[in-house]
Coordinates of C-alpha atoms and ligand atoms in Angstrom, one line a residue:
M1 CA -0.5 11.7 7.2
V2 CA 3.0 13.0 6.5
E3 CA 3.2 14.9 9.7
R4 CA 2.7 11.7 11.7
I5 CA 5.2 9.9 9.6
Q6 CA 7.8 12.6 10.3
L7 CA 7.0 12.2 13.9
L8 CA 7.6 8.5 13.8
A9 CA 10.6 8.9 11.4
G10 CA 12.3 11.2 13.9
R11 CA 13.1 8.1 15.9
L12 CA 15.5 7.1 13.2
A13 CA 17.3 10.4 12.9
G14 CA 20.9 9.7 12.4
A15 CA 20.5 6.1 11.3
A16 CA 20.8 7.1 7.6
T17 CA 24.0 7.2 5.6
A18 CA 24.4 8.4 2.1
A19 CA 23.4 6.2 -0.8
S20 CA 23.9 6.7 -4.5
P21 CA 21.4 9.2 -5.9
L22 CA 18.8 8.4 -8.5
S23 CA 19.6 9.4 -12.0
L24 CA 16.2 10.6 -13.0
P25 CA 16.1 12.4 -16.3
G26 CA 15.4 16.1 -15.5
A27 CA 15.8 15.4 -11.8
V28 CA 16.3 18.6 -9.8
P29 CA 18.6 19.0 -6.7
V30 CA 17.4 17.6 -3.4
P31 CA 15.7 20.3 -1.4
E32 CA 16.7 20.9 2.2
P33 CA 15.5 17.9 4.2
Q34 CA 12.6 18.7 6.5
Q35 CA 13.6 18.8 10.1
P36 CA 12.6 15.4 11.6
L37 CA 10.4 15.9 14.7
L38 CA 11.5 14.7 18.1
P39 CA 10.9 11.0 18.7
R40 CA 7.9 10.1 20.9
K41 CA 9.6 7.0 22.1
V42 CA 12.6 4.7 21.5
P43 CA 12.1 2.6 18.3
G44 CA 10.3 -0.6 19.1
A45 CA 11.4 -0.6 22.7
D46 CA 8.2 -2.2 23.9
F47 CA 7.5 -4.1 20.7
D48 CA 7.6 -7.8 21.4
V49 CA 8.4 -9.0 17.9
L50 CA 8.9 -12.6 18.8
R51 CA 5.4 -12.8 20.3
I52 CA 4.1 -11.2 17.2
R53 CA 6.0 -13.6 14.9
S54 CA 4.7 -16.5 16.9
Q55 CA 1.1 -15.6 15.8
F56 CA 2.0 -16.3 12.1
P57 CA 1.9 -20.1 11.5
V58 CA 3.6 -19.9 8.1
L59 CA 6.7 -18.2 9.5
N60 CA 7.0 -20.9 12.1
R61 CA 7.0 -23.9 9.8
R62 CA 10.3 -25.5 8.9
L63 CA 11.4 -25.5 5.3
P64 CA 13.1 -28.5 3.7
S65 CA 16.5 -27.1 4.7
G66 CA 15.4 -27.4 8.4
G67 CA 15.4 -23.6 8.8
F68 CA 12.5 -21.1 9.0
P69 CA 11.5 -18.7 6.2
V70 CA 13.1 -15.3 6.2
Y71 CA 10.1 -13.5 4.6
L72 CA 11.0 -10.1 3.2
D73 CA 8.3 -9.7 0.6
S74 CA 5.4 -8.2 2.7
G75 CA 5.2 -5.3 0.1
A76 CA 3.9 -7.9 -2.3
S77 CA 1.7 -9.7 0.2
A78 CA 1.7 -9.9 4.0
Q79 CA 1.5 -13.2 5.9
K80 CA -1.6 -13.9 8.0
P81 CA -1.9 -14.1 11.7
R82 CA -3.7 -17.0 13.4
V83 CA -6.7 -14.8 14.2
V84 CA -7.3 -14.1 10.6
I85 CA -7.0 -17.7 9.5
D86 CA -9.3 -18.7 12.4
A87 CA -11.9 -16.0 11.6
Q88 CA -12.2 -17.3 8.1
R89 CA -12.4 -21.0 9.1
D90 CA -15.0 -20.1 11.7
V91 CA -17.3 -18.6 9.1
E92 CA -17.0 -21.6 6.8
E93 CA -17.5 -24.1 9.7
Q94 CA -20.0 -22.2 11.9
Y95 CA -22.3 -19.9 10.0
F96 CA -21.6 -19.4 6.3
A97 CA -24.4 -18.1 4.2
N98 CA -24.7 -15.5 1.5
A99 CA -24.7 -11.9 2.8
H100 CA -27.7 -9.5 2.5
R101 CA -29.9 -12.4 1.3
G102 CA -31.4 -14.5 4.1
T103 CA -33.1 -13.6 7.3
Y104 CA -32.6 -17.1 8.8
Q105 CA -30.1 -17.5 11.7
F106 CA -27.0 -17.9 9.5
G107 CA -28.1 -15.1 7.2
L108 CA -28.4 -12.7 10.1
R109 CA -25.1 -13.7 11.7
I110 CA -23.2 -13.4 8.4
D111 CA -24.7 -9.9 7.8
E112 CA -23.7 -8.8 11.3
A113 CA -20.1 -10.0 10.7
F114 CA -19.9 -8.6 7.2
E115 CA -21.2 -5.2 8.2
G116 CA -19.0 -5.4 11.4
A117 CA -16.0 -5.6 9.1
R118 CA -17.1 -2.5 7.3
A119 CA -17.3 -0.7 10.6
D120 CA -13.8 -2.0 11.5
V121 CA -12.4 -0.6 8.3
A122 CA -14.2 2.8 8.8
R123 CA -12.8 3.2 12.3
F124 CA -9.3 2.1 11.2
I125 CA -9.0 4.8 8.5
H126 CA -11.1 7.4 10.3
A127 CA -13.8 7.5 7.7
P128 CA -16.8 9.6 8.5
S129 CA -19.2 6.6 8.3
A130 CA -19.2 2.9 7.4
D131 CA -21.3 3.8 4.3
S132 CA -18.2 5.4 2.8
I133 CA -16.5 2.0 2.7
V134 CA -16.9 -0.1 -0.4
F135 CA -15.6 -3.6 -0.5
T136 CA -13.7 -4.4 -3.8
P137 CA -11.5 -7.3 -5.0
G138 CA -8.4 -5.1 -4.3
T139 CA -6.5 -1.9 -5.0
T140 CA -6.3 -2.5 -8.8
I141 CA -10.1 -2.9 -9.2
G142 CA -10.8 0.0 -6.8
L143 CA -8.7 2.3 -8.9
N144 CA -10.3 1.1 -12.1
M145 CA -13.7 1.7 -10.6
I146 CA -12.8 5.3 -9.7
A147 CA -11.2 6.0 -13.1
A148 CA -14.1 4.6 -15.1
G149 CA -16.9 5.5 -12.7
W150 CA -16.0 8.9 -11.4
A151 CA -13.3 10.4 -13.7
V152 CA -14.3 9.3 -17.2
P153 CA -17.8 10.8 -17.1
R154 CA -16.3 14.1 -16.0
L155 CA -13.1 14.5 -17.9
R156 CA -13.1 16.7 -21.0
P157 CA -10.4 17.1 -23.7
G158 CA -7.4 19.1 -22.3
D159 CA -8.3 18.4 -18.7
E160 CA -5.3 17.2 -16.7
I161 CA -4.7 14.1 -14.6
L162 CA -1.8 14.7 -12.3
T163 CA 0.1 11.7 -11.2
T164 CA 3.8 10.6 -10.6
V165 CA 6.3 8.4 -12.3
M166 CA 6.6 6.3 -9.1
E167 CA 3.1 4.9 -9.3
H168 CA 2.4 1.2 -9.4
H169 CA 0.8 0.2 -12.7
A170 CA -2.5 -0.1 -10.9
N171 CA -2.5 3.7 -10.3
F172 CA -1.1 4.5 -13.7
V173 CA -2.7 2.4 -16.5
P174 CA -6.3 3.1 -15.5
W175 CA -5.5 6.9 -15.7
Q176 CA -3.7 6.4 -19.0
Q177 CA -6.9 4.6 -20.3
A178 CA -9.1 7.4 -18.9
A179 CA -7.0 10.0 -20.7
A180 CA -7.2 8.0 -24.0
R181 CA -10.9 7.7 -23.7
T182 CA -11.6 11.4 -22.9
G183 CA -8.8 13.4 -24.5
A184 CA -7.5 14.4 -21.0
V185 CA -3.8 14.7 -20.5
L186 CA -1.6 12.8 -18.1
K187 CA 0.9 15.0 -16.3
F188 CA 3.6 14.0 -13.8
L189 CA 4.8 15.6 -10.6
P190 CA 8.6 15.9 -10.9
L191 CA 10.8 13.9 -8.5
T192 CA 13.9 15.0 -6.7
S193 CA 17.2 13.2 -7.4
D194 CA 16.6 11.1 -4.2
G195 CA 13.2 9.9 -5.4
R196 CA 10.8 12.2 -3.5
L197 CA 8.1 14.4 -4.9
D198 CA 9.7 17.8 -5.4
P199 CA 7.6 20.4 -3.5
S200 CA 9.3 23.3 -5.4
Q201 CA 7.5 22.1 -8.5
F202 CA 4.0 22.0 -6.9
D203 CA 3.1 25.6 -7.8
T204 CA 3.5 24.9 -11.6
A205 CA 2.2 21.3 -11.6
F206 CA -1.3 22.1 -10.3
T207 CA -3.2 24.2 -12.8
A208 CA -6.8 25.3 -13.4
R209 CA -7.2 22.3 -15.8
T210 CA -6.2 19.7 -13.1
R211 CA -9.2 17.5 -12.5
V212 CA -7.7 14.5 -10.8
V213 CA -4.6 14.0 -8.7
A214 CA -3.8 10.3 -8.4
V215 CA -0.8 9.6 -6.1
T216 CA 0.5 6.7 -4.0
A217 CA 0.9 7.5 -0.3
M218 CA 4.0 5.3 -0.3
S219 CA 6.0 4.1 -3.3
N220 CA 6.2 0.3 -3.6
M221 CA 9.7 0.6 -5.1
L222 CA 11.4 3.7 -3.7
G223 CA 9.7 3.5 -0.4
S224 CA 9.1 7.3 -0.5
I225 CA 6.3 8.6 1.6
N226 CA 4.3 11.3 -0.2
P227 CA 2.9 14.4 1.5
I228 CA -0.8 13.5 0.9
R229 CA -2.3 16.2 3.1
E230 CA -0.4 18.9 1.2
L231 CA -1.2 17.4 -2.2
T232 CA -4.9 17.2 -1.2
R233 CA -4.9 20.8 -0.1
R234 CA -3.4 21.9 -3.5
A235 CA -5.8 19.6 -5.4
H236 CA -8.8 21.1 -3.8
A237 CA -7.5 24.6 -4.3
V238 CA -7.7 24.0 -8.1
G239 CA -11.0 22.1 -7.8
A240 CA -9.5 18.6 -8.4
C241 CA -10.3 15.3 -6.9
M242 CA -7.6 13.6 -4.7
V243 CA -7.2 9.8 -5.3
V244 CA -4.8 8.1 -3.0
D245 CA -3.3 4.6 -3.6
G246 CA -2.9 3.4 0.0
A247 CA -1.8 -0.2 -0.9
Q248 CA 1.6 0.3 0.7
S249 CA 0.8 3.0 3.3
V250 CA -2.3 1.5 5.0
P251 CA -0.4 -1.6 6.3
H252 CA 2.4 0.4 7.8
L253 CA 1.3 4.0 8.6
P254 CA -1.7 5.3 10.5
T255 CA -4.3 6.5 8.0
D256 CA -6.8 9.3 8.6
V257 CA -8.9 10.1 5.5
T258 CA -10.8 12.7 7.4
A259 CA -7.8 14.7 8.6
D260 CA -6.1 14.4 5.2
N261 CA -9.4 15.4 3.6
I262 CA -8.9 13.1 0.6
D263 CA -11.6 12.1 -1.8
F264 CA -10.8 8.5 -2.5
L265 CA -8.5 6.0 -0.9
V266 CA -7.9 2.4 -2.0
F267 CA -6.0 -0.5 -0.5
S268 CA -5.9 -4.3 -0.6
G269 CA -6.7 -6.8 2.1
H270 CA -3.8 -9.1 1.4
K271 CA -1.2 -6.5 2.2
V272 CA -2.8 -5.6 5.6
Y273 CA -2.4 -9.2 7.0
G274 CA -5.8 -10.1 5.6
P275 CA -7.0 -12.4 2.8
T276 CA -6.6 -12.1 -0.9
G277 CA -9.6 -11.2 -3.1
V278 CA -10.8 -8.3 -1.0
G279 CA -9.9 -4.7 -0.9
V280 CA -11.4 -1.3 0.2
L281 CA -12.4 1.7 -1.7
Y282 CA -13.1 4.7 0.6
G283 CA -15.0 7.6 -0.9
R284 CA -16.0 10.8 0.6
P285 CA -19.8 10.6 0.7
E286 CA -20.4 13.2 -2.0
R287 CA -17.8 11.6 -4.3
L288 CA -19.5 8.2 -3.9
E289 CA -22.8 9.8 -4.8
E290 CA -21.3 11.2 -8.0
M291 CA -19.6 8.0 -9.0
Q292 CA -21.2 5.7 -11.5
P293 CA -21.2 1.9 -10.9
V294 CA -19.2 -0.1 -13.4
H295 CA -20.5 -3.5 -12.4
F296 CA -24.2 -4.2 -12.7
G297 CA -26.4 -6.9 -11.3
G298 CA -27.8 -8.1 -8.0
H299 CA -27.8 -6.1 -4.8
M300 CA -26.7 -2.8 -6.3
I301 CA -30.1 -1.9 -7.7
A302 CA -33.0 0.0 -6.2
Q303 CA -35.6 -0.8 -8.9
V304 CA -35.3 -2.9 -12.1
G305 CA -37.8 -2.3 -14.9
L306 CA -37.9 -3.7 -18.4
E307 CA -36.6 -0.4 -19.8
K308 CA -34.3 0.9 -17.2
S309 CA -33.1 0.4 -13.6
T310 CA -32.1 2.6 -10.7
W311 CA -29.3 2.1 -8.2
S312 CA -29.3 1.7 -4.5
A313 CA -27.3 4.1 -2.3
P314 CA -23.6 3.6 -1.7
P315 CA -21.9 1.4 -0.7
A316 CA -24.4 -1.2 -2.1
R317 CA -24.4 0.6 -5.4
F318 CA -20.8 -0.6 -5.9
E319 CA -21.1 -4.1 -4.6
A320 CA -22.8 -6.0 -7.3
G321 CA -23.3 -9.7 -7.0
T322 CA -22.0 -12.0 -4.2
M323 CA -19.1 -10.4 -2.4
P324 CA -16.0 -12.3 -1.1
I325 CA -17.9 -12.7 2.2
V326 CA -15.4 -14.9 4.0
Q327 CA -12.5 -12.6 3.0
V328 CA -14.3 -9.5 4.1
I329 CA -14.8 -11.0 7.5
G330 CA -11.2 -12.1 7.5
L331 CA -10.2 -8.5 6.6
G332 CA -12.2 -7.3 9.7
A333 CA -10.1 -9.7 11.8
A334 CA -6.9 -8.4 10.3
I335 CA -7.9 -4.8 11.0
R336 CA -8.6 -5.6 14.6
W337 CA -5.3 -7.5 14.8
M338 CA -3.4 -4.4 13.6
E339 CA -5.3 -2.1 16.0
A340 CA -4.5 -4.5 18.9
T341 CA -0.8 -4.7 17.9
G342 CA -0.7 -1.0 17.4
L343 CA 0.1 0.6 14.0
D344 CA 2.4 3.3 15.5
D345 CA 4.5 0.5 17.1
I346 CA 4.5 -1.6 13.9
H347 CA 5.7 1.4 12.0
A348 CA 8.3 2.3 14.5
W349 CA 9.6 -1.2 14.5
E350 CA 9.7 -1.5 10.7
M351 CA 11.5 1.8 10.5
H352 CA 14.0 0.5 13.0
L353 CA 14.7 -2.5 10.8
T354 CA 14.8 -0.2 7.7
G355 CA 17.4 2.0 9.3
M356 CA 19.5 -1.1 10.2
L357 CA 19.2 -2.5 6.7
Y358 CA 19.9 0.8 5.0
E359 CA 23.1 1.3 6.9
R360 CA 24.3 -2.2 6.3
L361 CA 23.5 -2.1 2.6
S362 CA 25.1 1.3 2.2
Q363 CA 28.5 -0.3 3.1
I364 CA 28.4 -2.6 0.1
D365 CA 30.7 -1.7 -2.7
G366 CA 28.9 -0.8 -6.0
I367 CA 25.4 -0.7 -4.5
R368 CA 22.8 1.7 -5.7
I369 CA 20.0 2.1 -3.2
F370 CA 16.9 3.7 -4.8
G371 CA 14.8 6.3 -3.0
P372 CA 15.4 8.6 0.0
K373 CA 17.1 8.2 3.3
P374 CA 15.2 6.2 5.9
E375 CA 13.5 9.1 7.6
F376 CA 11.6 9.9 4.3
R377 CA 10.6 6.3 3.5
G378 CA 8.6 3.4 4.7
G379 CA 9.8 -0.2 5.3
I380 CA 10.8 -0.9 1.7
I381 CA 14.3 -0.8 0.2
S382 CA 15.1 -1.5 -3.5
F383 CA 18.6 -1.7 -4.8
R384 CA 21.0 -2.8 -7.5
I385 CA 24.6 -4.0 -7.1
D386 CA 27.1 -3.7 -9.8
G387 CA 27.7 -7.1 -11.5
V388 CA 24.8 -8.7 -9.8
H389 CA 21.6 -9.4 -11.7
P390 CA 18.5 -9.2 -9.5
E391 CA 17.1 -12.5 -10.8
D392 CA 20.3 -14.4 -10.1
L393 CA 20.4 -12.8 -6.7
A394 CA 16.9 -13.8 -5.9
T395 CA 17.6 -17.4 -6.8
I396 CA 20.7 -17.6 -4.5
L397 CA 18.8 -15.8 -1.7
D398 CA 16.1 -18.4 -2.0
H399 CA 18.7 -21.1 -1.6
H400 CA 19.4 -19.5 1.8
D401 CA 15.6 -19.5 2.6
V402 CA 15.5 -15.7 2.2
F403 CA 12.5 -14.5 0.2
T404 CA 12.7 -11.2 -1.6
R405 CA 11.2 -9.7 -4.7
H406 CA 13.0 -8.9 -7.9
G407 CA 11.9 -7.4 -11.2
H408 CA 10.2 -4.2 -12.1
H409 CA 7.6 -4.5 -9.2
C410 CA 4.8 -3.2 -11.5
T411 CA 6.6 0.1 -11.8
M412 CA 8.0 0.0 -15.4
P413 CA 7.9 3.8 -16.0
L414 CA 9.9 4.3 -12.7
H415 CA 12.5 1.6 -13.6
T416 CA 12.8 3.1 -17.1
S417 CA 13.4 6.6 -15.6
L418 CA 16.1 5.1 -13.3
N419 CA 17.7 3.4 -16.3
V420 CA 17.3 -0.1 -14.9
S421 CA 15.1 -2.9 -16.0
A422 CA 14.9 -4.6 -12.6
S423 CA 15.8 -4.2 -9.0
T424 CA 15.9 -6.3 -5.8
R425 CA 13.3 -5.3 -3.2
V426 CA 13.2 -6.0 0.6
S427 CA 10.0 -5.1 2.3
F428 CA 9.2 -5.5 6.0
G429 CA 6.1 -6.6 8.0
A430 CA 5.3 -6.5 11.7
Y431 CA 6.8 -10.0 12.2
N432 CA 10.3 -9.3 10.8
T433 CA 13.2 -9.4 13.3
A434 CA 16.8 -8.1 13.4
D435 CA 17.8 -11.7 12.8
D436 CA 15.9 -11.5 9.5
V437 CA 18.1 -8.5 8.5
E438 CA 21.2 -10.4 9.6
A439 CA 20.2 -13.6 7.7
F440 CA 19.5 -11.5 4.6
M441 CA 22.9 -9.7 4.8
R442 CA 24.8 -13.0 5.3
A443 CA 23.0 -14.5 2.3
L444 CA 23.5 -11.3 0.2
Q445 CA 27.2 -11.3 0.9
K446 CA 27.6 -14.9 -0.2
A447 CA 25.5 -14.3 -3.3
V448 CA 27.5 -11.2 -4.2
E449 CA 30.8 -13.1 -3.8
R450 CA 29.6 -15.9 -5.9
L451 CA 28.0 -13.8 -8.7
R452 CA 31.0 -11.4 -8.9
G453 CA 33.3 -14.5 -9.1
Ligands
PLP1 N1 -0.5 0.0 -5.6 C1 0.6 -0.3 -5.0 C2 1.4 0.9 -4.4 C3 1.0 -1.6 -4.8 O1 2.2 -1.8 -4.2 C4 0.2 -2.6 -5.3 C5 0.6 -4.0 -5.2 O2 1.8 -4.3 -5.0 C6 -1.0 -2.3 -6.0 C7 -1.3 -1.0 -6.1 C8 -1.9 -3.3 -6.5 O3 -2.5 -4.1 -5.5 P1 -3.4 -5.3 -5.8 O4 -2.5 -6.2 -6.7 O5 -3.7 -5.9 -4.5 O6 -4.6 -4.9 -6.6

């Protein structure tokens, strides 16, 4: 995955300027930057962002001010294109029924659409088969299922779970709980001073006791892209299982679970331009076989007796009860929309905007931009400005119809290690324009002038 990212990131070479380094306790010097590869094409040259934006109804509605929303919070949740909204309405109006239940006309059609969405997801992330795709309510539940169903039955006292301080709480607290329940130990891959995983520490971080490596492919605060293929290689070399939190990477970067050889990947529908309430847990077939279900009931069983029951094969084993059928079908539509739009192009465009924003922000007096230069990050930038509290800033930006996120972004350990309680985050989606960046910068300048008096 990281190789492709560097390829795409090469388009931005030269766009970066220096930002204040992170002050992580125990941070080590930044290693020599990897040489960005040559660009395949000019950033976003053939990307018709206005056509794309026109497909998102909510971005084309007028606000009470008369203006349009400048939506810069796609890292929290992406907006939905018309095809996703229509696909869901179509189910409810035309053929809704429960899935895997009825053999009447609606039942057959819903099964076809539901399983079609599973095939869409498998193709999109290059999974070996649709059976390795489990639908979940989202990333958080998927990670809890892996921690409780795969890791807890295997972990022994003294075993090590290797993770990072940049994880979202969803990929941190379940492992903390797993460690508490089993006597395993949580260990952290050290970061460089610019907020990347430090490869010079890998040799010592992976040990014969490492059983699970749980890492995000892209940080939702620093924006850092992590070298998943290399981490997986090292995890497997010590016999550990590689769990990847793809919540931020899957919407923005091409994903190939087979080439990366990972064991588990999770992501959420609502961040990939799909609905809320649905997510994906990919598991390598043998890992899914090993994993215990954590939810029990209808559909996931093979036989139920008075004394005991047996489970059906994956993925049904992990899909107890009625699934979010409409949302699964909406997710399939979102995946097809991303494929048709082109993830390489979406990524290149977002990186173009990220480079622009990074450069503009870097010129602000007293700013601290968290995370690495644009070529080592995805389309997320978090920052603090001296004398400007993120909450006050968010309120003023909102008055200018600019929607950003502020707070700890569910990364308290990371914010603590950065010695800040909160930050402001801008995150891009396929529909953002250079005008959005300009509108944000204008609003930011006014806010800073006002808050600094
Ligand atoms: N992991 C990362 C990196 C995230 O950014 C998020 C959400 O922001 C999550 C996990 C949790 O996703 P969800 O709330 O959809 O379960």
